[in-house]
PDB file of N, CA and C in Angstrom:
ATOM      1  N   UNK A   1       9.248  29.777  -7.590  1.00 63.00           N
ATOM      2  CA  UNK A   1       8.392  29.062  -8.516  1.00 63.00           C
ATOM      3  C   UNK A   1       8.420  27.563  -8.269  1.00 63.00           C
ATOM      4  N   UNK A   2       9.509  27.042  -7.730  1.00 79.00           N
ATOM      5  CA  UNK A   2       9.617  25.611  -7.497  1.00 79.00           C
ATOM      6  C   UNK A   2       8.546  25.093  -6.544  1.00 79.00           C
ATOM      7  N   UNK A   3       8.266  25.851  -5.478  1.00 84.00           N
ATOM      8  CA  UNK A   3       7.243  25.428  -4.529  1.00 84.00           C
ATOM      9  C   UNK A   3       5.860  25.473  -5.141  1.00 84.00           C
ATOM     10  N   UNK A   4       5.609  26.470  -5.985  1.00 88.00           N
ATOM     11  CA  UNK A   4       4.303  26.564  -6.643  1.00 88.00           C
ATOM     12  C   UNK A   4       4.075  25.369  -7.553  1.00 88.00           C
ATOM     13  N   UNK A   5       5.097  24.993  -8.328  1.00 86.00           N
ATOM     14  CA  UNK A   5       4.971  23.819  -9.188  1.00 86.00           C
ATOM     15  C   UNK A   5       4.814  22.552  -8.369  1.00 86.00           C
ATOM     16  N   UNK A   6       5.506  22.461  -7.241  1.00 85.00           N
ATOM     17  CA  UNK A   6       5.377  21.288  -6.381  1.00 85.00           C
ATOM     18  C   UNK A   6       3.948  21.153  -5.858  1.00 85.00           C
ATOM     19  N   UNK A   7       3.337  22.263  -5.486  1.00 88.00           N
ATOM     20  CA  UNK A   7       1.960  22.240  -4.994  1.00 88.00           C
ATOM     21  C   UNK A   7       0.999  21.866  -6.114  1.00 88.00           C
ATOM     22  N   UNK A   8       1.190  22.434  -7.307  1.00 90.00           N
ATOM     23  CA  UNK A   8       0.311  22.121  -8.430  1.00 90.00           C
ATOM     24  C   UNK A   8       0.431  20.650  -8.817  1.00 90.00           C
ATOM     25  N   UNK A   9       1.660  20.161  -8.956  1.00 90.00           N
ATOM     26  CA  UNK A   9       1.875  18.760  -9.320  1.00 90.00           C
ATOM     27  C   UNK A   9       1.335  17.842  -8.224  1.00 90.00           C
ATOM     28  N   UNK A  10       1.568  18.179  -6.970  1.00 90.00           N
ATOM     29  CA  UNK A  10       1.048  17.380  -5.863  1.00 90.00           C
ATOM     30  C   UNK A  10      -0.467  17.342  -5.850  1.00 90.00           C
ATOM     31  N   UNK A  11      -1.092  18.470  -6.142  1.00 93.00           N
ATOM     32  CA  UNK A  11      -2.554  18.536  -6.199  1.00 93.00           C
ATOM     33  C   UNK A  11      -3.094  17.622  -7.295  1.00 93.00           C
ATOM     34  N   UNK A  12      -2.499  17.710  -8.487  1.00 94.00           N
ATOM     35  CA  UNK A  12      -2.951  16.894  -9.617  1.00 94.00           C
ATOM     36  C   UNK A  12      -2.694  15.409  -9.350  1.00 94.00           C
ATOM     37  N   UNK A  13      -1.495  15.076  -8.867  1.00 93.00           N
ATOM     38  CA  UNK A  13      -1.189  13.674  -8.570  1.00 93.00           C
ATOM     39  C   UNK A  13      -2.090  13.124  -7.471  1.00 93.00           C
ATOM     40  N   UNK A  14      -2.359  13.919  -6.463  1.00 92.00           N
ATOM     41  CA  UNK A  14      -3.240  13.477  -5.387  1.00 92.00           C
ATOM     42  C   UNK A  14      -4.647  13.202  -5.876  1.00 92.00           C
ATOM     43  N   UNK A  15      -5.163  14.085  -6.730  1.00 93.00           N
ATOM     44  CA  UNK A  15      -6.510  13.876  -7.277  1.00 93.00           C
ATOM     45  C   UNK A  15      -6.556  12.667  -8.201  1.00 93.00           C
ATOM     46  N   UNK A  16      -5.534  12.499  -9.035  1.00 94.00           N
ATOM     47  CA  UNK A  16      -5.490  11.316  -9.896  1.00 94.00           C
ATOM     48  C   UNK A  16      -5.413  10.031  -9.069  1.00 94.00           C
ATOM     49  N   UNK A  17      -4.614  10.057  -8.021  1.00 94.00           N
ATOM     50  CA  UNK A  17      -4.493   8.879  -7.155  1.00 94.00           C
ATOM     51  C   UNK A  17      -5.831   8.567  -6.494  1.00 94.00           C
ATOM     52  N   UNK A  18      -6.539   9.602  -6.030  1.00 93.00           N
ATOM     53  CA  UNK A  18      -7.851   9.384  -5.427  1.00 93.00           C
ATOM     54  C   UNK A  18      -8.832   8.808  -6.431  1.00 93.00           C
ATOM     55  N   UNK A  19      -8.722   9.222  -7.691  1.00 93.00           N
ATOM     56  CA  UNK A  19      -9.616   8.707  -8.726  1.00 93.00           C
ATOM     57  C   UNK A  19      -9.306   7.249  -9.055  1.00 93.00           C
ATOM     58  N   UNK A  20      -8.043   6.852  -8.937  1.00 93.00           N
ATOM     59  CA  UNK A  20      -7.637   5.481  -9.265  1.00 93.00           C
ATOM     60  C   UNK A  20      -8.010   4.511  -8.148  1.00 93.00           C
ATOM     61  N   UNK A  21      -7.875   4.940  -6.913  1.00 92.00           N
ATOM     62  CA  UNK A  21      -8.147   4.070  -5.769  1.00 92.00           C
ATOM     63  C   UNK A  21      -9.657   3.825  -5.680  1.00 92.00           C
ATOM     64  N   UNK A  22     -10.064   2.554  -5.625  1.00 91.00           N
ATOM     65  CA  UNK A  22     -11.506   2.289  -5.519  1.00 91.00           C
ATOM     66  C   UNK A  22     -12.046   2.679  -4.142  1.00 91.00           C
ATOM     67  N   UNK A  23     -13.296   3.059  -4.118  1.00 87.00           N
ATOM     68  CA  UNK A  23     -13.937   3.431  -2.863  1.00 87.00           C
ATOM     69  C   UNK A  23     -13.741   4.900  -2.545  1.00 87.00           C
ATOM     70  N   UNK A  24     -14.257   5.298  -1.396  1.00 87.00           N
ATOM     71  CA  UNK A  24     -14.195   6.695  -0.981  1.00 87.00           C
ATOM     72  C   UNK A  24     -13.026   6.897  -0.032  1.00 87.00           C
ATOM     73  N   UNK A  25     -12.278   7.941  -0.281  1.00 86.00           N
ATOM     74  CA  UNK A  25     -11.206   8.318   0.630  1.00 86.00           C
ATOM     75  C   UNK A  25     -11.716   9.457   1.508  1.00 86.00           C
ATOM     76  N   UNK A  26     -11.237   9.501   2.735  1.00 88.00           N
ATOM     77  CA  UNK A  26     -11.760  10.455   3.697  1.00 88.00           C
ATOM     78  C   UNK A  26     -10.796  11.592   4.027  1.00 88.00           C
ATOM     79  N   UNK A  27      -9.614  11.573   3.454  1.00 90.00           N
ATOM     80  CA  UNK A  27      -8.642  12.627   3.756  1.00 90.00           C
ATOM     81  C   UNK A  27      -9.044  13.924   3.057  1.00 90.00           C
ATOM     82  N   UNK A  28      -8.814  15.066   3.710  1.00 92.00           N
ATOM     83  CA  UNK A  28      -9.173  16.360   3.107  1.00 92.00           C
ATOM     84  C   UNK A  28      -8.252  16.700   1.928  1.00 92.00           C
ATOM     85  N   UNK A  29      -8.669  17.679   1.158  1.00 92.00           N
ATOM     86  CA  UNK A  29      -7.960  18.050  -0.058  1.00 92.00           C
ATOM     87  C   UNK A  29      -6.535  18.522   0.220  1.00 92.00           C
ATOM     88  N   UNK A  30      -6.332  19.263   1.300  1.00 93.00           N
ATOM     89  CA  UNK A  30      -4.982  19.749   1.592  1.00 93.00           C
ATOM     90  C   UNK A  30      -4.051  18.592   1.905  1.00 93.00           C
ATOM     91  N   UNK A  31      -4.569  17.550   2.578  1.00 93.00           N
ATOM     92  CA  UNK A  31      -3.738  16.399   2.900  1.00 93.00           C
ATOM     93  C   UNK A  31      -3.471  15.551   1.661  1.00 93.00           C
ATOM     94  N   UNK A  32      -4.457  15.464   0.783  1.00 93.00           N
ATOM     95  CA  UNK A  32      -4.268  14.764  -0.487  1.00 93.00           C
ATOM     96  C   UNK A  32      -3.188  15.443  -1.317  1.00 93.00           C
ATOM     97  N   UNK A  33      -3.148  16.765  -1.289  1.00 94.00           N
ATOM     98  CA  UNK A  33      -2.107  17.514  -2.002  1.00 94.00           C
ATOM     99  C   UNK A  33      -0.730  17.203  -1.425  1.00 94.00           C
ATOM    100  N   UNK A  34      -0.630  17.143  -0.112  1.00 94.00           N
ATOM    101  CA  UNK A  34       0.650  16.809   0.521  1.00 94.00           C
ATOM    102  C   UNK A  34       1.067  15.388   0.153  1.00 94.00           C
ATOM    103  N   UNK A  35       0.108  14.452   0.162  1.00 94.00           N
ATOM    104  CA  UNK A  35       0.412  13.082  -0.250  1.00 94.00           C
ATOM    105  C   UNK A  35       0.894  13.050  -1.699  1.00 94.00           C
ATOM    106  N   UNK A  36       0.285  13.864  -2.562  1.00 93.00           N
ATOM    107  CA  UNK A  36       0.709  13.932  -3.959  1.00 93.00           C
ATOM    108  C   UNK A  36       2.117  14.476  -4.106  1.00 93.00           C
ATOM    109  N   UNK A  37       2.457  15.486  -3.313  1.00 93.00           N
ATOM    110  CA  UNK A  37       3.813  16.042  -3.336  1.00 93.00           C
ATOM    111  C   UNK A  37       4.818  14.978  -2.907  1.00 93.00           C
ATOM    112  N   UNK A  38       4.492  14.250  -1.850  1.00 94.00           N
ATOM    113  CA  UNK A  38       5.381  13.184  -1.387  1.00 94.00           C
ATOM    114  C   UNK A  38       5.505  12.103  -2.460  1.00 94.00           C
ATOM    115  N   UNK A  39       4.398  11.780  -3.123  1.00 93.00           N
ATOM    116  CA  UNK A  39       4.429  10.801  -4.207  1.00 93.00           C
ATOM    117  C   UNK A  39       5.325  11.233  -5.344  1.00 93.00           C
ATOM    118  N   UNK A  40       5.299  12.522  -5.683  1.00 91.00           N
ATOM    119  CA  UNK A  40       6.168  13.045  -6.736  1.00 91.00           C
ATOM    120  C   UNK A  40       7.634  12.918  -6.347  1.00 91.00           C
ATOM    121  N   UNK A  41       7.937  13.224  -5.102  1.00 92.00           N
ATOM    122  CA  UNK A  41       9.322  13.134  -4.629  1.00 92.00           C
ATOM    123  C   UNK A  41       9.803  11.684  -4.638  1.00 92.00           C
ATOM    124  N   UNK A  42       8.966  10.779  -4.145  1.00 93.00           N
ATOM    125  CA  UNK A  42       9.333   9.361  -4.109  1.00 93.00           C
ATOM    126  C   UNK A  42       9.467   8.815  -5.533  1.00 93.00           C
ATOM    127  N   UNK A  43       8.538   9.172  -6.415  1.00 91.00           N
ATOM    128  CA  UNK A  43       8.610   8.722  -7.808  1.00 91.00           C
ATOM    129  C   UNK A  43       9.864   9.221  -8.505  1.00 91.00           C
ATOM    130  N   UNK A  44      10.247  10.470  -8.255  1.00 89.00           N
ATOM    131  CA  UNK A  44      11.487  11.000  -8.823  1.00 89.00           C
ATOM    132  C   UNK A  44      12.701  10.245  -8.293  1.00 89.00           C
ATOM    133  N   UNK A  45      12.688   9.917  -6.998  1.00 91.00           N
ATOM    134  CA  UNK A  45      13.822   9.190  -6.413  1.00 91.00           C
ATOM    135  C   UNK A  45      13.942   7.799  -7.016  1.00 91.00           C
ATOM    136  N   UNK A  46      12.807   7.135  -7.215  1.00 92.00           N
ATOM    137  CA  UNK A  46      12.838   5.804  -7.827  1.00 92.00           C
ATOM    138  C   UNK A  46      13.328   5.894  -9.264  1.00 92.00           C
ATOM    139  N   UNK A  47      12.837   6.894 -10.001  1.00 89.00           N
ATOM    140  CA  UNK A  47      13.268   7.071 -11.394  1.00 89.00           C
ATOM    141  C   UNK A  47      14.771   7.323 -11.467  1.00 89.00           C
ATOM    142  N   UNK A  48      15.274   8.143 -10.572  1.00 89.00           N
ATOM    143  CA  UNK A  48      16.706   8.440 -10.546  1.00 89.00           C
ATOM    144  C   UNK A  48      17.502   7.176 -10.204  1.00 89.00           C
ATOM    145  N   UNK A  49      16.962   6.372  -9.301  1.00 91.00           N
ATOM    146  CA  UNK A  49      17.668   5.158  -8.876  1.00 91.00           C
ATOM    147  C   UNK A  49      17.758   4.123  -9.996  1.00 91.00           C
ATOM    148  N   UNK A  50      16.749   4.068 -10.862  1.00 90.00           N
ATOM    149  CA  UNK A  50      16.787   3.077 -11.938  1.00 90.00           C
ATOM    150  C   UNK A  50      17.267   3.666 -13.261  1.00 90.00           C
ATOM    151  N   UNK A  51      17.641   4.945 -13.241  1.00 84.00           N
ATOM    152  CA  UNK A  51      18.305   5.540 -14.394  1.00 84.00           C
ATOM    153  C   UNK A  51      17.417   6.154 -15.456  1.00 84.00           C
ATOM    154  N   UNK A  52      16.191   6.507 -15.132  1.00 84.00           N
ATOM    155  CA  UNK A  52      15.342   7.149 -16.143  1.00 84.00           C
ATOM    156  C   UNK A  52      14.979   8.583 -15.761  1.00 84.00           C
ATOM    157  N   UNK A  53      15.877   9.239 -15.035  1.00 68.00           N
ATOM    158  CA  UNK A  53      15.584  10.609 -14.612  1.00 68.00           C
ATOM    159  C   UNK A  53      15.872  11.637 -15.692  1.00 68.00           C
ATOM    160  N   UNK A  54      16.758  11.349 -16.617  1.00 70.00           N
ATOM    161  CA  UNK A  54      17.115  12.326 -17.649  1.00 70.00           C
ATOM    162  C   UNK A  54      16.916  11.699 -19.025  1.00 70.00           C
ATOM    163  N   UNK A  55      15.753  11.933 -19.598  1.00 71.00           N
ATOM    164  CA  UNK A  55      15.463  11.427 -20.935  1.00 71.00           C
ATOM    165  C   UNK A  55      15.099  12.595 -21.832  1.00 71.00           C
ATOM    166  N   UNK A  56      15.199  12.398 -23.127  1.00 76.00           N
ATOM    167  CA  UNK A  56      14.793  13.471 -24.037  1.00 76.00           C
ATOM    168  C   UNK A  56      13.283  13.410 -24.226  1.00 76.00           C
ATOM    169  N   UNK A  57      12.679  14.565 -24.356  1.00 78.00           N
ATOM    170  CA  UNK A  57      11.233  14.615 -24.537  1.00 78.00           C
ATOM    171  C   UNK A  57      10.498  14.503 -23.210  1.00 78.00           C
ATOM    172  N   UNK A  58       9.295  13.971 -23.266  1.00 78.00           N
ATOM    173  CA  UNK A  58       8.462  13.827 -22.074  1.00 78.00           C
ATOM    174  C   UNK A  58       8.900  12.588 -21.304  1.00 78.00           C
ATOM    175  N   UNK A  59       9.059  12.729 -20.019  1.00 81.00           N
ATOM    176  CA  UNK A  59       9.507  11.634 -19.162  1.00 81.00           C
ATOM    177  C   UNK A  59       8.315  10.793 -18.708  1.00 81.00           C
ATOM    178  N   UNK A  60       7.775   9.983 -19.614  1.00 86.00           N
ATOM    179  CA  UNK A  60       6.599   9.182 -19.288  1.00 86.00           C
ATOM    180  C   UNK A  60       6.884   8.193 -18.173  1.00 86.00           C
ATOM    181  N   UNK A  61       8.056   7.596 -18.194  1.00 86.00           N
ATOM    182  CA  UNK A  61       8.411   6.640 -17.142  1.00 86.00           C
ATOM    183  C   UNK A  61       8.458   7.291 -15.774  1.00 86.00           C
ATOM    184  N   UNK A  62       9.058   8.465 -15.705  1.00 87.00           N
ATOM    185  CA  UNK A  62       9.141   9.191 -14.431  1.00 87.00           C
ATOM    186  C   UNK A  62       7.751   9.575 -13.943  1.00 87.00           C
ATOM    187  N   UNK A  63       6.905  10.036 -14.875  1.00 88.00           N
ATOM    188  CA  UNK A  63       5.553  10.436 -14.493  1.00 88.00           C
ATOM    189  C   UNK A  63       4.734   9.233 -14.025  1.00 88.00           C
ATOM    190  N   UNK A  64       4.915   8.092 -14.662  1.00 91.00           N
ATOM    191  CA  UNK A  64       4.208   6.870 -14.243  1.00 91.00           C
ATOM    192  C   UNK A  64       4.653   6.446 -12.845  1.00 91.00           C
ATOM    193  N   UNK A  65       5.952   6.558 -12.574  1.00 92.00           N
ATOM    194  CA  UNK A  65       6.447   6.219 -11.240  1.00 92.00           C
ATOM    195  C   UNK A  65       5.935   7.199 -10.185  1.00 92.00           C
ATOM    196  N   UNK A  66       5.847   8.481 -10.540  1.00 92.00           N
ATOM    197  CA  UNK A  66       5.293   9.464  -9.615  1.00 92.00           C
ATOM    198  C   UNK A  66       3.841   9.140  -9.290  1.00 92.00           C
ATOM    199  N   UNK A  67       3.059   8.797 -10.312  1.00 94.00           N
ATOM    200  CA  UNK A  67       1.653   8.475 -10.095  1.00 94.00           C
ATOM    201  C   UNK A  67       1.506   7.195  -9.272  1.00 94.00           C
ATOM    202  N   UNK A  68       2.308   6.186  -9.575  1.00 95.00           N
ATOM    203  CA  UNK A  68       2.242   4.938  -8.808  1.00 95.00           C
ATOM    204  C   UNK A  68       2.589   5.189  -7.340  1.00 95.00           C
ATOM    205  N   UNK A  69       3.620   5.979  -7.100  1.00 95.00           N
ATOM    206  CA  UNK A  69       3.992   6.303  -5.723  1.00 95.00           C
ATOM    207  C   UNK A  69       2.889   7.106  -5.035  1.00 95.00           C
ATOM    208  N   UNK A  70       2.269   8.029  -5.768  1.00 95.00           N
ATOM    209  CA  UNK A  70       1.183   8.824  -5.187  1.00 95.00           C
ATOM    210  C   UNK A  70      -0.011   7.940  -4.839  1.00 95.00           C
ATOM    211  N   UNK A  71      -0.322   6.959  -5.681  1.00 95.00           N
ATOM    212  CA  UNK A  71      -1.434   6.054  -5.389  1.00 95.00           C
ATOM    213  C   UNK A  71      -1.171   5.305  -4.082  1.00 95.00           C
ATOM    214  N   UNK A  72       0.033   4.782  -3.931  1.00 95.00           N
ATOM    215  CA  UNK A  72       0.368   4.040  -2.711  1.00 95.00           C
ATOM    216  C   UNK A  72       0.332   4.958  -1.495  1.00 95.00           C
ATOM    217  N   UNK A  73       0.897   6.138  -1.624  1.00 96.00           N
ATOM    218  CA  UNK A  73       0.966   7.054  -0.484  1.00 96.00           C
ATOM    219  C   UNK A  73      -0.410   7.587  -0.117  1.00 96.00           C
ATOM    220  N   UNK A  74      -1.241   7.918  -1.105  1.00 94.00           N
ATOM    221  CA  UNK A  74      -2.601   8.375  -0.809  1.00 94.00           C
ATOM    222  C   UNK A  74      -3.390   7.253  -0.138  1.00 94.00           C
ATOM    223  N   UNK A  75      -3.238   6.027  -0.627  1.00 94.00           N
ATOM    224  CA  UNK A  75      -3.945   4.897  -0.027  1.00 94.00           C
ATOM    225  C   UNK A  75      -3.534   4.697   1.433  1.00 94.00           C
ATOM    226  N   UNK A  76      -2.223   4.620   1.676  1.00 95.00           N
ATOM    227  CA  UNK A  76      -1.735   4.408   3.035  1.00 95.00           C
ATOM    228  C   UNK A  76      -2.008   5.606   3.940  1.00 95.00           C
ATOM    229  N   UNK A  77      -1.832   6.805   3.377  1.00 94.00           N
ATOM    230  CA  UNK A  77      -2.094   8.016   4.152  1.00 94.00           C
ATOM    231  C   UNK A  77      -3.553   8.157   4.526  1.00 94.00           C
ATOM    232  N   UNK A  78      -4.449   7.778   3.618  1.00 92.00           N
ATOM    233  CA  UNK A  78      -5.873   7.849   3.930  1.00 92.00           C
ATOM    234  C   UNK A  78      -6.245   6.830   4.998  1.00 92.00           C
ATOM    235  N   UNK A  79      -5.631   5.643   4.932  1.00 92.00           N
ATOM    236  CA  UNK A  79      -5.889   4.657   5.987  1.00 92.00           C
ATOM    237  C   UNK A  79      -5.423   5.186   7.340  1.00 92.00           C
ATOM    238  N   UNK A  80      -4.259   5.811   7.380  1.00 92.00           N
ATOM    239  CA  UNK A  80      -3.741   6.374   8.627  1.00 92.00           C
ATOM    240  C   UNK A  80      -4.631   7.518   9.112  1.00 92.00           C
ATOM    241  N   UNK A  81      -5.053   8.374   8.198  1.00 91.00           N
ATOM    242  CA  UNK A  81      -5.922   9.496   8.562  1.00 91.00           C
ATOM    243  C   UNK A  81      -7.247   8.989   9.123  1.00 91.00           C
ATOM    244  N   UNK A  82      -7.822   7.979   8.470  1.00 89.00           N
ATOM    245  CA  UNK A  82      -9.096   7.429   8.926  1.00 89.00           C
ATOM    246  C   UNK A  82      -8.957   6.784  10.303  1.00 89.00           C
ATOM    247  N   UNK A  83      -7.867   6.066  10.528  1.00 90.00           N
ATOM    248  CA  UNK A  83      -7.687   5.427  11.834  1.00 90.00           C
ATOM    249  C   UNK A  83      -7.437   6.461  12.928  1.00 90.00           C
ATOM    250  N   UNK A  84      -6.754   7.553  12.598  1.00 89.00           N
ATOM    251  CA  UNK A  84      -6.517   8.605  13.587  1.00 89.00           C
ATOM    252  C   UNK A  84      -7.798   9.359  13.921  1.00 89.00           C
ATOM    253  N   UNK A  85      -8.685   9.459  12.964  1.00 84.00           N
ATOM    254  CA  UNK A  85      -9.948  10.163  13.181  1.00 84.00           C
ATOM    255  C   UNK A  85     -10.994   9.275  13.849  1.00 84.00           C
ATOM    256  N   UNK A  86     -10.674   8.023  14.099  1.00 75.00           N
ATOM    257  CA  UNK A  86     -11.592   7.143  14.787  1.00 75.00           C
ATOM    258  C   UNK A  86     -12.469   6.319  13.871  1.00 75.00           C
ATOM    259  N   UNK A  87     -12.003   6.071  12.661  1.00 60.00           N
ATOM    260  CA  UNK A  87     -12.777   5.260  11.723  1.00 60.00           C
ATOM    261  C   UNK A  87     -13.894   6.057  11.079  1.00 60.00           C
ATOM    262  N   UNK A  88     -14.771   5.337  10.446  1.00 58.00           N
ATOM    263  CA  UNK A  88     -15.881   6.001   9.750  1.00 58.00           C
ATOM    264  C   UNK A  88     -16.928   6.470  10.759  1.00 58.00           C
ATOM    265  N   UNK A  89     -17.459   7.626  10.481  1.00 56.00           N
ATOM    266  CA  UNK A  89     -18.525   8.146  11.325  1.00 56.00           C
ATOM    267  C   UNK A  89     -19.856   7.759  10.700  1.00 56.00           C
ATOM    268  N   UNK A  90     -20.729   7.243  11.515  1.00 52.00           N
ATOM    269  CA  UNK A  90     -22.056   6.862  11.037  1.00 52.00           C
ATOM    270  C   UNK A  90     -23.035   7.970  11.363  1.00 52.00           C
ATOM    271  N   UNK A  91     -23.727   8.411  10.360  1.00 53.00           N
ATOM    272  CA  UNK A  91     -24.710   9.468  10.564  1.00 53.00           C
ATOM    273  C   UNK A  91     -26.089   8.845  10.674  1.00 53.00           C
ATOM    274  N   UNK A  92     -26.856   9.357  11.609  1.00 47.00           N
ATOM    275  CA  UNK A  92     -28.212   8.820  11.821  1.00 47.00           C
ATOM    276  C   UNK A  92     -29.226   9.491  10.933  1.00 47.00           C
TER     277      UNK A  92
END
């Protein structure tokens, strides 16, 4: 079940990050999900490092850090994906 939740959370975080970032992102949905999973892991690590990993109730701080990390990772990952694909394709 842990992997299923990781995929679901990564999918949601990736989509939220894409919605927050201005402009169009060119990375496919599966890659956005992977970026979201990485963002969740990085956000959890940051939360643990600053001491807000175990709180009572909903962990709003941890979730905010996960989303912030996902935004950065989706942004950087999309730039890398676009540069690897040869930039934007112009259609005639």
